[in-house]
XYZ file of C-alpha atoms in Angstrom:
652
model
C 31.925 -139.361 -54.772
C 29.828 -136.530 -55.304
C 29.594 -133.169 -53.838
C 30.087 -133.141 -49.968
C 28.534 -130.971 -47.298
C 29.592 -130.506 -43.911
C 27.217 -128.142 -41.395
C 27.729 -128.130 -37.930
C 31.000 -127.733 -35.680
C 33.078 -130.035 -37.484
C 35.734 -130.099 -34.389
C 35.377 -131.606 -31.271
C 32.251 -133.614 -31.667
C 34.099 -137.137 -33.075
C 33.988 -140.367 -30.703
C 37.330 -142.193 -31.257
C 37.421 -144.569 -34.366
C 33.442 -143.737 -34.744
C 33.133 -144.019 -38.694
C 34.711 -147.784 -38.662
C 32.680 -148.701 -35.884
C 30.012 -151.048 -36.131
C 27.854 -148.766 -34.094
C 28.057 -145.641 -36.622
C 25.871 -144.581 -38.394
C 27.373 -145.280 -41.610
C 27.294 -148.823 -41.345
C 23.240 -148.309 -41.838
C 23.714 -146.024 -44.552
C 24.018 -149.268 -46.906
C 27.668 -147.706 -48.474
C 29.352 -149.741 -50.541
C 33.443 -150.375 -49.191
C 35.120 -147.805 -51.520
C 32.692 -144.929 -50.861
C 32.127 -145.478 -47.265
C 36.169 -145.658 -47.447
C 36.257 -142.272 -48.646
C 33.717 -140.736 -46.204
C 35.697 -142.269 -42.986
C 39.149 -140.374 -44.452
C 37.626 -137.446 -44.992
C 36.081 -137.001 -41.482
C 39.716 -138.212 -40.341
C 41.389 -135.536 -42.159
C 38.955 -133.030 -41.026
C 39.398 -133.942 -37.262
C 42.920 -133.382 -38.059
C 43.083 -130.483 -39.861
C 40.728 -128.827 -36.746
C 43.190 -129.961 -34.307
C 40.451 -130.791 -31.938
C 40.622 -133.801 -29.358
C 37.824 -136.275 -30.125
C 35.343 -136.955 -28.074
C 33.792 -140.114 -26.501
C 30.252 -139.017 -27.272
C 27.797 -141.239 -29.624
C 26.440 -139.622 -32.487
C 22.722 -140.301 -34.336
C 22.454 -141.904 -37.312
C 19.828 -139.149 -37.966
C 22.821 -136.806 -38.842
C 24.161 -138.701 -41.383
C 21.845 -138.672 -44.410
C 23.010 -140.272 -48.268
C 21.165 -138.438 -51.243
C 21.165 -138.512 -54.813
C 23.729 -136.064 -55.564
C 25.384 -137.826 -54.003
C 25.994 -135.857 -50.861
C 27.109 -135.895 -47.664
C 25.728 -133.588 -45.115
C 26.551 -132.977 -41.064
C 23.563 -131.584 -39.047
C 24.475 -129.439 -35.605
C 22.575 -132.665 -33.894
C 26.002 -134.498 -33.704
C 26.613 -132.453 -30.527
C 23.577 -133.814 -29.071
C 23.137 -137.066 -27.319
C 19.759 -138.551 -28.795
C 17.401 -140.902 -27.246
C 17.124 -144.504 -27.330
C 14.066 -144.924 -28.377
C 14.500 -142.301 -31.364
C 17.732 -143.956 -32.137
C 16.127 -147.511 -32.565
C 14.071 -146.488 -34.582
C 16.062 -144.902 -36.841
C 18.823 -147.344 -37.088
C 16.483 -149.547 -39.646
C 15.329 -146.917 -41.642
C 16.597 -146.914 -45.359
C 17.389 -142.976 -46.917
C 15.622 -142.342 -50.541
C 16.703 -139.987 -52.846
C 15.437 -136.565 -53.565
C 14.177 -136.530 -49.803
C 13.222 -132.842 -48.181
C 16.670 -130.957 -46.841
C 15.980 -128.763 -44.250
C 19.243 -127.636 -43.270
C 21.031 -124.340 -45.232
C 22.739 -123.609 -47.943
C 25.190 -126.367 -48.991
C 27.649 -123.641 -51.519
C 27.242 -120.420 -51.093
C 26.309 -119.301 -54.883
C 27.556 -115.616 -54.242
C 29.204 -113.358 -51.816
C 29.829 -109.856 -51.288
C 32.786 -109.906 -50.236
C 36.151 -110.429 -51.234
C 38.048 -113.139 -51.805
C 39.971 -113.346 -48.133
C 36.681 -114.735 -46.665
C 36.204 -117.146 -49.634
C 33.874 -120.527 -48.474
C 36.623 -122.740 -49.684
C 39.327 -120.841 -47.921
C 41.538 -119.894 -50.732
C 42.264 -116.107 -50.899
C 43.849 -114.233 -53.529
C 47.767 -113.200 -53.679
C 49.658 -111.425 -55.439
C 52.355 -113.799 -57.786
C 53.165 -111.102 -60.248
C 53.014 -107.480 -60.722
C 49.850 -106.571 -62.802
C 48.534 -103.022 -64.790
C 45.115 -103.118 -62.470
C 46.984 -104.625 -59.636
C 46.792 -100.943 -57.603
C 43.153 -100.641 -58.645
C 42.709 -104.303 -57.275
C 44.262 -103.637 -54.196
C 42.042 -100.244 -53.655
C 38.948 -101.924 -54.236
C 39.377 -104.859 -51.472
C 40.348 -101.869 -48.935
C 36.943 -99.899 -49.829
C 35.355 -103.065 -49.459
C 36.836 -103.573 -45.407
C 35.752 -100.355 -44.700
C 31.787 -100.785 -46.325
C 32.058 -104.015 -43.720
C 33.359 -101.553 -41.031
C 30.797 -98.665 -41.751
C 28.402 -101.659 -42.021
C 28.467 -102.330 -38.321
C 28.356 -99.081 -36.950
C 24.963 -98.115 -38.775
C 23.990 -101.301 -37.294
C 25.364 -99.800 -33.763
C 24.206 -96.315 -34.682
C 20.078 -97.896 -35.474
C 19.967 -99.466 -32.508
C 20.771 -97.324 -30.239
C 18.410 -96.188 -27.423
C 18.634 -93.619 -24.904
C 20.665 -94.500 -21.702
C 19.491 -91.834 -19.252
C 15.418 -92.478 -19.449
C 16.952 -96.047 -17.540
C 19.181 -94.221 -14.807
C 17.838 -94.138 -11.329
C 16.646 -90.815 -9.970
C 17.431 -90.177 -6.088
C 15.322 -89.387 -3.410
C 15.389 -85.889 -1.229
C 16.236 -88.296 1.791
C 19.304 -90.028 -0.148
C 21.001 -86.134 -1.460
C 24.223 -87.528 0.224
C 24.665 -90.099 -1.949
C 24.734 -88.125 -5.044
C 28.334 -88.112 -5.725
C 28.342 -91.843 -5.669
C 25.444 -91.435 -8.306
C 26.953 -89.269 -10.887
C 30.112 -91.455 -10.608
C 28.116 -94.243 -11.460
C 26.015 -92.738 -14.283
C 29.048 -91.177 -16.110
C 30.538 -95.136 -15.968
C 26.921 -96.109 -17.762
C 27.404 -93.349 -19.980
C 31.181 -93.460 -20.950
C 30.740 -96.863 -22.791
C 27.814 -95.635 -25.015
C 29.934 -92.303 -25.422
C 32.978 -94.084 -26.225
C 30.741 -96.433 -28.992
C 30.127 -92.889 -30.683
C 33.919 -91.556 -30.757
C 34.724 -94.804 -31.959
C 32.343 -93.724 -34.810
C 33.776 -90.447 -35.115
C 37.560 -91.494 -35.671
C 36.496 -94.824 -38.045
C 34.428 -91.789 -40.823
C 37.146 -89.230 -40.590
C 38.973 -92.200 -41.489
C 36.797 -93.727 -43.928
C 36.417 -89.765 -45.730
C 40.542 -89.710 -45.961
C 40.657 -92.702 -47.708
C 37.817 -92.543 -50.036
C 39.080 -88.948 -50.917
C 42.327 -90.336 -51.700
C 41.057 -92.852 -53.597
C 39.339 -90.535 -55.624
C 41.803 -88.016 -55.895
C 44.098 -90.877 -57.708
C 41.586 -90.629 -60.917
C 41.211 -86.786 -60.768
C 43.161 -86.576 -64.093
C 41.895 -88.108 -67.568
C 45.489 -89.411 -68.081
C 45.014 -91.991 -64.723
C 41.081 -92.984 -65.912
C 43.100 -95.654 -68.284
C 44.087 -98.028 -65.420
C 40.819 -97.613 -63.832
C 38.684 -97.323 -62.094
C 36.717 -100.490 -62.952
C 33.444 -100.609 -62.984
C 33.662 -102.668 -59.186
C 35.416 -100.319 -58.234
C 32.524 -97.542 -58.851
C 30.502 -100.011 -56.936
C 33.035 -99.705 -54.232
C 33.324 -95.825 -54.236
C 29.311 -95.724 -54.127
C 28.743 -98.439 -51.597
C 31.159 -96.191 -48.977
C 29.823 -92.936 -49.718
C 26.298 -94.888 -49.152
C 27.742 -96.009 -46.051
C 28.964 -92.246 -44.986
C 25.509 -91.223 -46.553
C 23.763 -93.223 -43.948
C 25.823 -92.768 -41.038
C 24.932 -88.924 -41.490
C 21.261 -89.671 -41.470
C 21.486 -91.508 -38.735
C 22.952 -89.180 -36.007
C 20.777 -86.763 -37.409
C 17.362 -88.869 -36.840
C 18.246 -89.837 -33.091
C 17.136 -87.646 -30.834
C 18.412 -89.461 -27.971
C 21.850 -89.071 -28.456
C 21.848 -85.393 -28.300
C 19.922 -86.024 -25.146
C 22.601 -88.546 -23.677
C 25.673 -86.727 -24.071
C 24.503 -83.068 -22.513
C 23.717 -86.196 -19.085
C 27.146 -87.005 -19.741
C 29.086 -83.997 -19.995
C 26.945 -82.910 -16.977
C 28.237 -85.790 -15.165
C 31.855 -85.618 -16.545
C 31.929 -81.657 -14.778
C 30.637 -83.150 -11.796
C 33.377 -86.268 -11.072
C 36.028 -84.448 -13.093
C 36.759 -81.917 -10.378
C 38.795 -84.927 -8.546
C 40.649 -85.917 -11.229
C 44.144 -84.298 -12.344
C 45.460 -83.568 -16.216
C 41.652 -83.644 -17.122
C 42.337 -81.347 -20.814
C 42.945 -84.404 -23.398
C 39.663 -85.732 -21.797
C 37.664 -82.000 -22.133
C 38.930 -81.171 -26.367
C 38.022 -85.211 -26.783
C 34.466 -84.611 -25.172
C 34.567 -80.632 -27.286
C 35.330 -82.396 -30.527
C 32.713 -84.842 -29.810
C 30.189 -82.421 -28.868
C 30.519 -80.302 -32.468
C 30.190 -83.840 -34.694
C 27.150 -84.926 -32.989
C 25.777 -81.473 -32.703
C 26.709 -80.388 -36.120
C 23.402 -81.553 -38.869
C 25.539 -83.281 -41.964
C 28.985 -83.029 -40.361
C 30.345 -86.254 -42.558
C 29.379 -85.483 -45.412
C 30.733 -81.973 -44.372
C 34.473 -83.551 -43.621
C 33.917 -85.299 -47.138
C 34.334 -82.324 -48.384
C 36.813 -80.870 -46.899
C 39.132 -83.974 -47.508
C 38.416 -84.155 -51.145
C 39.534 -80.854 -51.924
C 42.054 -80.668 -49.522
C 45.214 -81.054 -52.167
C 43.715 -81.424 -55.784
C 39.952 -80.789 -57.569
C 37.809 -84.312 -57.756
C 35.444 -83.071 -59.810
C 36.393 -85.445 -62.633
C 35.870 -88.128 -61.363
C 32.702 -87.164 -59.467
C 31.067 -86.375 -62.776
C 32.314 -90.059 -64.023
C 29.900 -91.057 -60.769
C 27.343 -89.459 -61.447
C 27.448 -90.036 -65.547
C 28.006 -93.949 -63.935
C 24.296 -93.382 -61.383
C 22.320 -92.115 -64.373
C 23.193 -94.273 -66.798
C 22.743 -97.318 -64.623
C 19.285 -96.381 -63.299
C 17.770 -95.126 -66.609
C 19.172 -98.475 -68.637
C 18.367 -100.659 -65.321
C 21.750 -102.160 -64.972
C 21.192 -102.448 -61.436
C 20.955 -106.458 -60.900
C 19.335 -106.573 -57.093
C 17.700 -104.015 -55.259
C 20.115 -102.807 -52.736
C 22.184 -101.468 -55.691
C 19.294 -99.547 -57.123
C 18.405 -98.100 -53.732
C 22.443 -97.094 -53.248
C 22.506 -95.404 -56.766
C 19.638 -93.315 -55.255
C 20.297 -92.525 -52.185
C 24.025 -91.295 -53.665
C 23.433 -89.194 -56.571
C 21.969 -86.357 -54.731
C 25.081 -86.208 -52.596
C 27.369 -86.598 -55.468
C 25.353 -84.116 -57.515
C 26.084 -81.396 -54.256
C 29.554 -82.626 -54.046
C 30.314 -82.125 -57.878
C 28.979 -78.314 -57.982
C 31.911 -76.941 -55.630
C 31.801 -73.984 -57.904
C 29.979 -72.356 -61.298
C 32.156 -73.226 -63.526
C 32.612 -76.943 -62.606
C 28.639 -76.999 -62.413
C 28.516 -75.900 -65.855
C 30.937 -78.571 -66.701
C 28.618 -81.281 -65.116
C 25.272 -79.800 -66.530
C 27.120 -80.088 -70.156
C 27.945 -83.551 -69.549
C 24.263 -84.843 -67.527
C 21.560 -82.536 -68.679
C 19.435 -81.754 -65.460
C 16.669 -82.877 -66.847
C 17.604 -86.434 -66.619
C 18.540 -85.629 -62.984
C 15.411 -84.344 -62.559
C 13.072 -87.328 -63.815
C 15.164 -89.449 -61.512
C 14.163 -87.884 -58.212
C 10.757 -87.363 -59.257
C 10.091 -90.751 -60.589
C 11.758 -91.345 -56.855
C 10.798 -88.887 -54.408
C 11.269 -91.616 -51.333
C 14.627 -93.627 -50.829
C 14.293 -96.740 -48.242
C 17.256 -96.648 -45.430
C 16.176 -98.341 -42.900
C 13.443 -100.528 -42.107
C 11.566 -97.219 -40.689
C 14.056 -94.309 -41.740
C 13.724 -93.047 -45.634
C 15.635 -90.296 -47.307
C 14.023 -88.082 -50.008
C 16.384 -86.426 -52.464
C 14.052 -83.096 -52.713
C 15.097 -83.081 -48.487
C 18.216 -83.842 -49.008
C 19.071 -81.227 -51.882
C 16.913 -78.353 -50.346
C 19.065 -78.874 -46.595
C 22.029 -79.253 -48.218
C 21.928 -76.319 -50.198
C 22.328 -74.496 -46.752
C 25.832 -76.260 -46.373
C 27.501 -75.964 -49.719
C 26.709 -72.261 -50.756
C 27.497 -72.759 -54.604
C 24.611 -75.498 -55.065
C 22.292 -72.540 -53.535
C 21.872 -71.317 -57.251
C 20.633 -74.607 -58.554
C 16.971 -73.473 -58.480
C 15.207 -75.976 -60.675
C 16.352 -78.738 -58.417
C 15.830 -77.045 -55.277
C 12.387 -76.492 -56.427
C 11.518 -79.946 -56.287
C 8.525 -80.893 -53.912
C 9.216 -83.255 -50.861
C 6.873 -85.841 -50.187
C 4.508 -83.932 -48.203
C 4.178 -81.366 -50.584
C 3.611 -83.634 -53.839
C 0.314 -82.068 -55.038
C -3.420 -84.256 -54.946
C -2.816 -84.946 -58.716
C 0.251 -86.167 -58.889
C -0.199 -88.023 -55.389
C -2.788 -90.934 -57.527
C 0.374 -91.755 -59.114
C 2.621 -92.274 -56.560
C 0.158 -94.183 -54.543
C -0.433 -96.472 -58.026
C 3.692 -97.002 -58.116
C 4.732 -97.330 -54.652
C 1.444 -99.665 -53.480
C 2.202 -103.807 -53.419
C -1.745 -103.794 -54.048
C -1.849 -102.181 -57.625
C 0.625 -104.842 -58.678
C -0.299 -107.912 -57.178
C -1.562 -109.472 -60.183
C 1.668 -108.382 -62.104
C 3.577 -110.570 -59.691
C 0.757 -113.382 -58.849
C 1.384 -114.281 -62.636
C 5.080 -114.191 -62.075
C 4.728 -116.262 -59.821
C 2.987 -118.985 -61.198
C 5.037 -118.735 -64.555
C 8.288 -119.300 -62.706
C 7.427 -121.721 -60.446
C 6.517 -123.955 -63.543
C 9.551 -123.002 -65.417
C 11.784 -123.505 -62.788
C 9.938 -126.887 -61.919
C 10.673 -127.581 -65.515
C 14.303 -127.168 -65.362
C 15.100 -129.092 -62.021
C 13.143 -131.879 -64.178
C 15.869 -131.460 -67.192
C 18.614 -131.427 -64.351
C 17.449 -134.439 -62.838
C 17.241 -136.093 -66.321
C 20.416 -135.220 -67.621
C 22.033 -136.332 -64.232
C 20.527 -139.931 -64.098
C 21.446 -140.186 -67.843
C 25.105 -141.651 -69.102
C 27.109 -140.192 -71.681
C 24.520 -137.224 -72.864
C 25.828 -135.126 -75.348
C 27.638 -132.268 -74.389
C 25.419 -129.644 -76.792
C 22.756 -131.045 -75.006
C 24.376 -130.663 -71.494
C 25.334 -127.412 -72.098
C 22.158 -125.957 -72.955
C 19.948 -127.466 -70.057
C 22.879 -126.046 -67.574
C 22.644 -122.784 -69.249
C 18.842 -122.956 -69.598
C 19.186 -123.605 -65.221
C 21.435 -120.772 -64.378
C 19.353 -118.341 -66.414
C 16.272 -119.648 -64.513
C 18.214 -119.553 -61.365
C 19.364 -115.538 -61.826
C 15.471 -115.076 -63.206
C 14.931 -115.923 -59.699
C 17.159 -114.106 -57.704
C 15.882 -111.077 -60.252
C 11.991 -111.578 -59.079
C 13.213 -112.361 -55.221
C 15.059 -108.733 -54.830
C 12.330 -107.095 -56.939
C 9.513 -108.126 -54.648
C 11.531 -107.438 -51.896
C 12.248 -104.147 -52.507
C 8.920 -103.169 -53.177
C 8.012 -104.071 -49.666
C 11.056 -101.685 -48.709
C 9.510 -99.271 -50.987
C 5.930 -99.284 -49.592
C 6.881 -98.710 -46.112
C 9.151 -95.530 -46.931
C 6.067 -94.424 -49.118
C 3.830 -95.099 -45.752
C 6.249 -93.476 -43.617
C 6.913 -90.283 -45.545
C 2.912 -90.246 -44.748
C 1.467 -90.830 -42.359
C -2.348 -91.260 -41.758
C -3.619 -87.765 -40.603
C -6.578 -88.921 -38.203
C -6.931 -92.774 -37.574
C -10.310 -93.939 -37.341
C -11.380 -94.202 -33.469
C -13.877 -96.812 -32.601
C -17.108 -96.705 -29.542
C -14.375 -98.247 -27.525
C -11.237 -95.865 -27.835
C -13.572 -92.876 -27.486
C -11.650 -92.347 -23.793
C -8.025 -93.110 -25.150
C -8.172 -91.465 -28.592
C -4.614 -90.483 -28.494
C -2.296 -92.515 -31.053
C 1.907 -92.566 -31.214
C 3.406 -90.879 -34.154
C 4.780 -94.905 -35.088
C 1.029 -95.831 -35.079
C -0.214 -93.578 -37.376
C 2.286 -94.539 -40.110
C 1.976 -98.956 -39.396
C -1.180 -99.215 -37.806
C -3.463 -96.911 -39.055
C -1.893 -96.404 -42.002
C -2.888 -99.722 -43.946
C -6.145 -100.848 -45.386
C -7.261 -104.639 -44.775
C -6.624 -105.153 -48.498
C -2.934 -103.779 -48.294
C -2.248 -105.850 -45.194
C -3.572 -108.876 -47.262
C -1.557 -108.031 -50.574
C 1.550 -107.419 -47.941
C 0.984 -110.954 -46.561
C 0.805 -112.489 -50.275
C 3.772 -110.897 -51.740
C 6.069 -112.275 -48.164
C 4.213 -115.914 -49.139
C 5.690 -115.561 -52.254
C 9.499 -114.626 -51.587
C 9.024 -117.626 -48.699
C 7.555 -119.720 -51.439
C 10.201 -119.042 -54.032
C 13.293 -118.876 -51.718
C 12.679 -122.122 -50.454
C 11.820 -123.833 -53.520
C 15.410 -122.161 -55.007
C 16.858 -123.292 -51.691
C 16.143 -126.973 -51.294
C 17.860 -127.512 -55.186
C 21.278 -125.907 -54.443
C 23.303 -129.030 -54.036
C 21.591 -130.529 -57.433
C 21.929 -127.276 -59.702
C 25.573 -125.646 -57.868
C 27.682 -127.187 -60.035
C 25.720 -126.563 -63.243
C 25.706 -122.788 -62.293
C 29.509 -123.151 -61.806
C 30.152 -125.154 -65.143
C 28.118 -122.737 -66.605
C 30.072 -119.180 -64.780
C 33.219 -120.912 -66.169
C 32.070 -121.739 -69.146
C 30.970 -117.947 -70.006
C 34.368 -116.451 -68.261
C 36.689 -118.728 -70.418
C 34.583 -117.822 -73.696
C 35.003 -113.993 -72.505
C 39.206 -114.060 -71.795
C 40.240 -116.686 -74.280
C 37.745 -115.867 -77.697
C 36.718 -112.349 -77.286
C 38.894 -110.947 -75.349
C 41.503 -112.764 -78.450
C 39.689 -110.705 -80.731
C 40.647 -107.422 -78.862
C 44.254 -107.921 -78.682
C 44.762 -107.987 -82.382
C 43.135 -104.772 -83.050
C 44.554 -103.015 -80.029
C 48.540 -104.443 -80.189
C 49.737 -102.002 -82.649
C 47.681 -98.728 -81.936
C 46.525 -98.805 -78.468
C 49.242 -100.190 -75.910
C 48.145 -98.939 -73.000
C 44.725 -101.032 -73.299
C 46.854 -103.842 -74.723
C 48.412 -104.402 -72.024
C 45.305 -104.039 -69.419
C 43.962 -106.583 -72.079
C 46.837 -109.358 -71.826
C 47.085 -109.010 -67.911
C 42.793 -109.916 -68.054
C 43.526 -112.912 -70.060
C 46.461 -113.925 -67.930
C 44.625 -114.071 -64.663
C 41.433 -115.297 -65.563
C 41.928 -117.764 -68.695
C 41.796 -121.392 -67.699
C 44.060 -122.835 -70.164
C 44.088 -126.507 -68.876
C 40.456 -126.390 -69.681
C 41.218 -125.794 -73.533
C 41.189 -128.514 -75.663
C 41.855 -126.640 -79.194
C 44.127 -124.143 -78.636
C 47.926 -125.329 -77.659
C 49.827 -122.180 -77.556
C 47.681 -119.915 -76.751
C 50.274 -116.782 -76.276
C 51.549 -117.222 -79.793
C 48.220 -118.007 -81.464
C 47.300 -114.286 -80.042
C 48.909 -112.253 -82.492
C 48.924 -113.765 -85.675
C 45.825 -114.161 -87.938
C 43.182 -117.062 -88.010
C 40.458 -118.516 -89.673
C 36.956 -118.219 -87.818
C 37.179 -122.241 -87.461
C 40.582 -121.849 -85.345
C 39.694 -118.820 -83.567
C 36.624 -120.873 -81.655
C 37.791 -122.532 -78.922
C 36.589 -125.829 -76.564
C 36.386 -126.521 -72.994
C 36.534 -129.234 -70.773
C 33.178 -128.679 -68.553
C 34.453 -127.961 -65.265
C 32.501 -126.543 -62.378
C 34.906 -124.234 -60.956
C 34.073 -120.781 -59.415
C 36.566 -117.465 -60.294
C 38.092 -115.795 -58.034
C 37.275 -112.597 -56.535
C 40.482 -110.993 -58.256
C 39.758 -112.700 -61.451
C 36.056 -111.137 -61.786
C 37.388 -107.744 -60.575
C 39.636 -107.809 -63.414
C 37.757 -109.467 -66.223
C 34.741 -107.328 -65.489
């Protein structure tokens, strides 16, 4: 049987003996013995492995649905007792192939995280002790702590003042005010204990990114790492710190909040007893929410606690430059991160002349410079932007020895970009200048990719097709499929783009019609999303979202017909890396260079797939000795299996 999808609660919503019934829904499905034998065992095993008690409840044959793939797939409706009517009407009905799937995702294609929260619940241990084992091991605790920081920007962006929805008393009710501050500092004491919780998780998130760091401050220690995920890592949490900082310093409200609750702590405080854990707690809390850039300040301060990082910082930043100027950034998000970060990094790296020299001799400021001009606004948030000419000039106030870096502190902000160079900006930043850039993207895809699901389909329904053949349409697929993904994060992020370019500036005087002559005042939000769009831009905005819709769907609906062609395909290209090029590297590095030799042979051990190999029979032995070019090129069985998390960390 083909591949099989189960969505919905999979526990707990079984009737007893339902699938060899003849009331289930199966027996309308028109399965042959053998297959429908197969289905009943797995839902058995699954009701098992749940350890949930089965329930007497019917279910509809509309949740039960046979396609092409072949596939089975589960829809939440189980749960749900249907109607007679619906269900006789149903009953009859005959599935075709190729029919419309509305439900999600079938195999997730990627994830961001790591491999302990893999969709097919295998995670990765440690069986043997490996060179890039430590660096392995670092990287999957940066990436817990991105997921922690994660949700408290999300807690941080959505906060809202407390006290603008506390009560105010009467003059008649003055004797009740005790009872009142006692019940606002309760209100208060759970938002204030939300931000402490913030406080201790960055001073803890700082100490371990610093030591990270500070474990590839010497050349010597930059040959086991770091990999290049594990730059991603470092980035992604300083991105996270990064935006944390910007955060406390935007609201307003939580300045606002905590003076009502210290107020209210010195008023109900005077009955308590051993009250001086609670006041330095509330005085350390007052000085990091008070304090403008105090994370990024306590990154600092644990970085060069013990040791100098700036080796490593200038591998960073070498690491930023070179991946925005060759666009090695793959999706948006990771462009918008390498942004937002190399200003701070930059600051960071110049902790004193000579080290700044160091950095300037290694990244010539010029580059720097075309960077955050060709980029003067950074999205955040869906209405917070950073600017790196902002960033650099406030910064400078903090870390004195960056105060002498006058060509970049000279760079404008977005307000201050002069009339000339402001056509420019508008022509880059505006959906509307490129629509018919992306309109003909558009159109070529969707036929391309129309094109490809046609080969799939063909090579599917055909027997015994060569495997040349085979290969190529799957390859041809998965390139088409990562085209897509490529034109999905593009378009998106030039929405994200436009509305930081709208709401670095905002419309000056919005244009008041006969009937707003009384009421011709206008909130600051207006001015930069109502007032600050022309029909035509709303239209273009509405076109380009039609378009991601459009596209996402189209990708969407095929995933159970091209996953495991994009799998075959992933494994295909990972055993060709580790078992023929990666063969080609050990020979010239065994004698000379053991160090990288041996990074080299623990790659190939982890991620080569020698069951898979149908021409090589030793493959440890065949490693070191010479070959002809015939006996160094190696076949594989297609199989559509996914690496591991560990096993791209390490092979990439």
């Amino acid at each position: 049987m083909g591949g099989l999808t189960w969505l919905g609660y999979l526990g707990g919503g079984f009737p007893h003996n339902w699938a060899e019934s003849s009331d289930s829904p199966l027996s309308s499905t028109g399965l042959d013995g053998p297959r429908r034998g197969r289905i009943i065992s797995f839902v058995h095993s699954v009701t098992r492995r749940n350890g949930r008690t089965p329930c007497r409840r019917p279910l509809s044959p509309l949740s039960l649905r046979v396609h092409s793939t072949p596939s089975l797939s589960v829809h939440p409706s189980l749960l749900h007792r249907p109607s007679p009517r619906r269900t006789s009407s149903v009953v009859t009905a005959q599935p075709t192939d190729e029919q419309p799937d509305v439900q999600g995702l079938a195999v997730l294609l990627s994830s961001e995280r790591y491999a302990t929260n893999s969709p097919i619940e295998y995670s990765d241990v440690a069986a043997y002790r490996l060179s890039l084992g430590e660096d392995t091991k670092a990287i999957n605790q940066l990436n817990t702590l991105i997921q922690e920081g994660k949700e408290m920007a999300s807690l941080l962006y959505t906060y809202r003042s407390c006290v603008k929805a506390l009560p105010q008393l009467p003059d008649s009710m003055k004797h009740s005010q005790a009872d009142l501050y006692l019940e606002t500092y309760q209100v208060l004491d759970l938002e204030m204990s939300r931000l402490r919780e913030i406080q201790r998780w960055q001073a803890s998130a700082a100490s371990k990114l610093a030591a990270d760091m500070q474990r590839f401050s010497r050349p010597e220690r930059l040959v086991n790492g770091p990999t290049v995920t594990h730059f991603w890592s470092m980035l992604k949490l300083l991105d996270v710190l990064l935006q944390l900082d910007h955060l406390k310093n935007a609201k307003a409200s939580i300045p606002n909040d905590f003076s009502w609750y210290k107020r209210t702590f010195t008023q109900v405080s005077t009955q308590w007893q051993d009250t001086d854990t609670m006041r330095e707690e509330l005085d350390d809390l007052q000085i990091f929410l008070s304090t403008r850039w105090a994370i990024l300040l306590n990154l600092h301060a644990e970085m060069f606690r013990t040791n100098t990082v700036e080796d490593i910082l200038q591998v960073l930043i070498v690491f930023c430059v070179e991946s925005l100027e060759l666009d090695f950034a793959l999706l948006f998000p990771e462009r918008h991160t390498l942004l937002r970060v190399l200003p701070v990094l930059v600051v960071l790296a110049t902790s004193s002349e000579k080290e700044s020299e160091s950095l300037y001799k290694r990244v010539k400021i010029n580059r720097l410079l075309n960077i955050f001009k060709n980029d003067p606004v950074i999205p955040a948030f869906p209405d917070l932007h950073l600017s790196p000419a902002a960033m650099l000039k406030e910064l400078s106030s903090y870390f004195q020895n960056f105060s002498s870096q006058i060509r970049l502190l000279t760079l404008p902000a977005p307000h201050e970009i002069p009339p000339r160079e402001l056509q420019d900006y508008q022509r880059h930043y505006l959906i509307l200048n490129h629509m018919g850039t992306i309109r003909a993207e558009h159109d070529d895809f969707s036929i391309r990719f129309a094109s490809a699901m046609n080969q799939m389909i063909t090579l599917k329904s055909s027997d015994g097709a060569d495997n040349d053949w085979s290969r190529d349409i799957k390859g041809n697929m998965y390139d088409t499929v990562v085209e897509g993904f490529q034109l999905l994060s593009r378009w998106t992020g030039r929405i994200w783009e436009q509305c930081a370019w709208k709401f670095s500036r905002p419309c000056k005087e919005p244009p008041i019609s006969d009937s707003q002559q009384d009421s011709a005042t206008f909130f600051d939000y207006e001015k930069v999303v109502r007032w600050n769009y022309t029909a035509e831009e709303r239209r273009a905005l509405l076109e380009l979202i039609g378009y991601i819709k459009s596209i996402g769907l189209m990708m969407q609906h095929c995933d159970t017909l091209v996953s495991e062609a994009l799998w075959e395909t992933i494994h295909m290209e990972v055993q060709d890396f580790v078992q023929d090029k990666l063969d080609t590297m050990l020979r010239t590095t065994f004698r000379k260079k053991k160090d990288l030799s041996r990074i080299l042979s623990d790659m190939r051990t982890l991620s080569a797939d020698w069951m898979a190999n149908t021409s090589k029979a030793d493959p440890e032995q065949h490693s070191l000795h010479q070959e002809t070019e015939e006996m160094r090129q190696s076949t594989f069985y297609p199989r559509p299996v996914a690496p591991t998390a560990a096993q791209v960390l390490q092979a990439f």
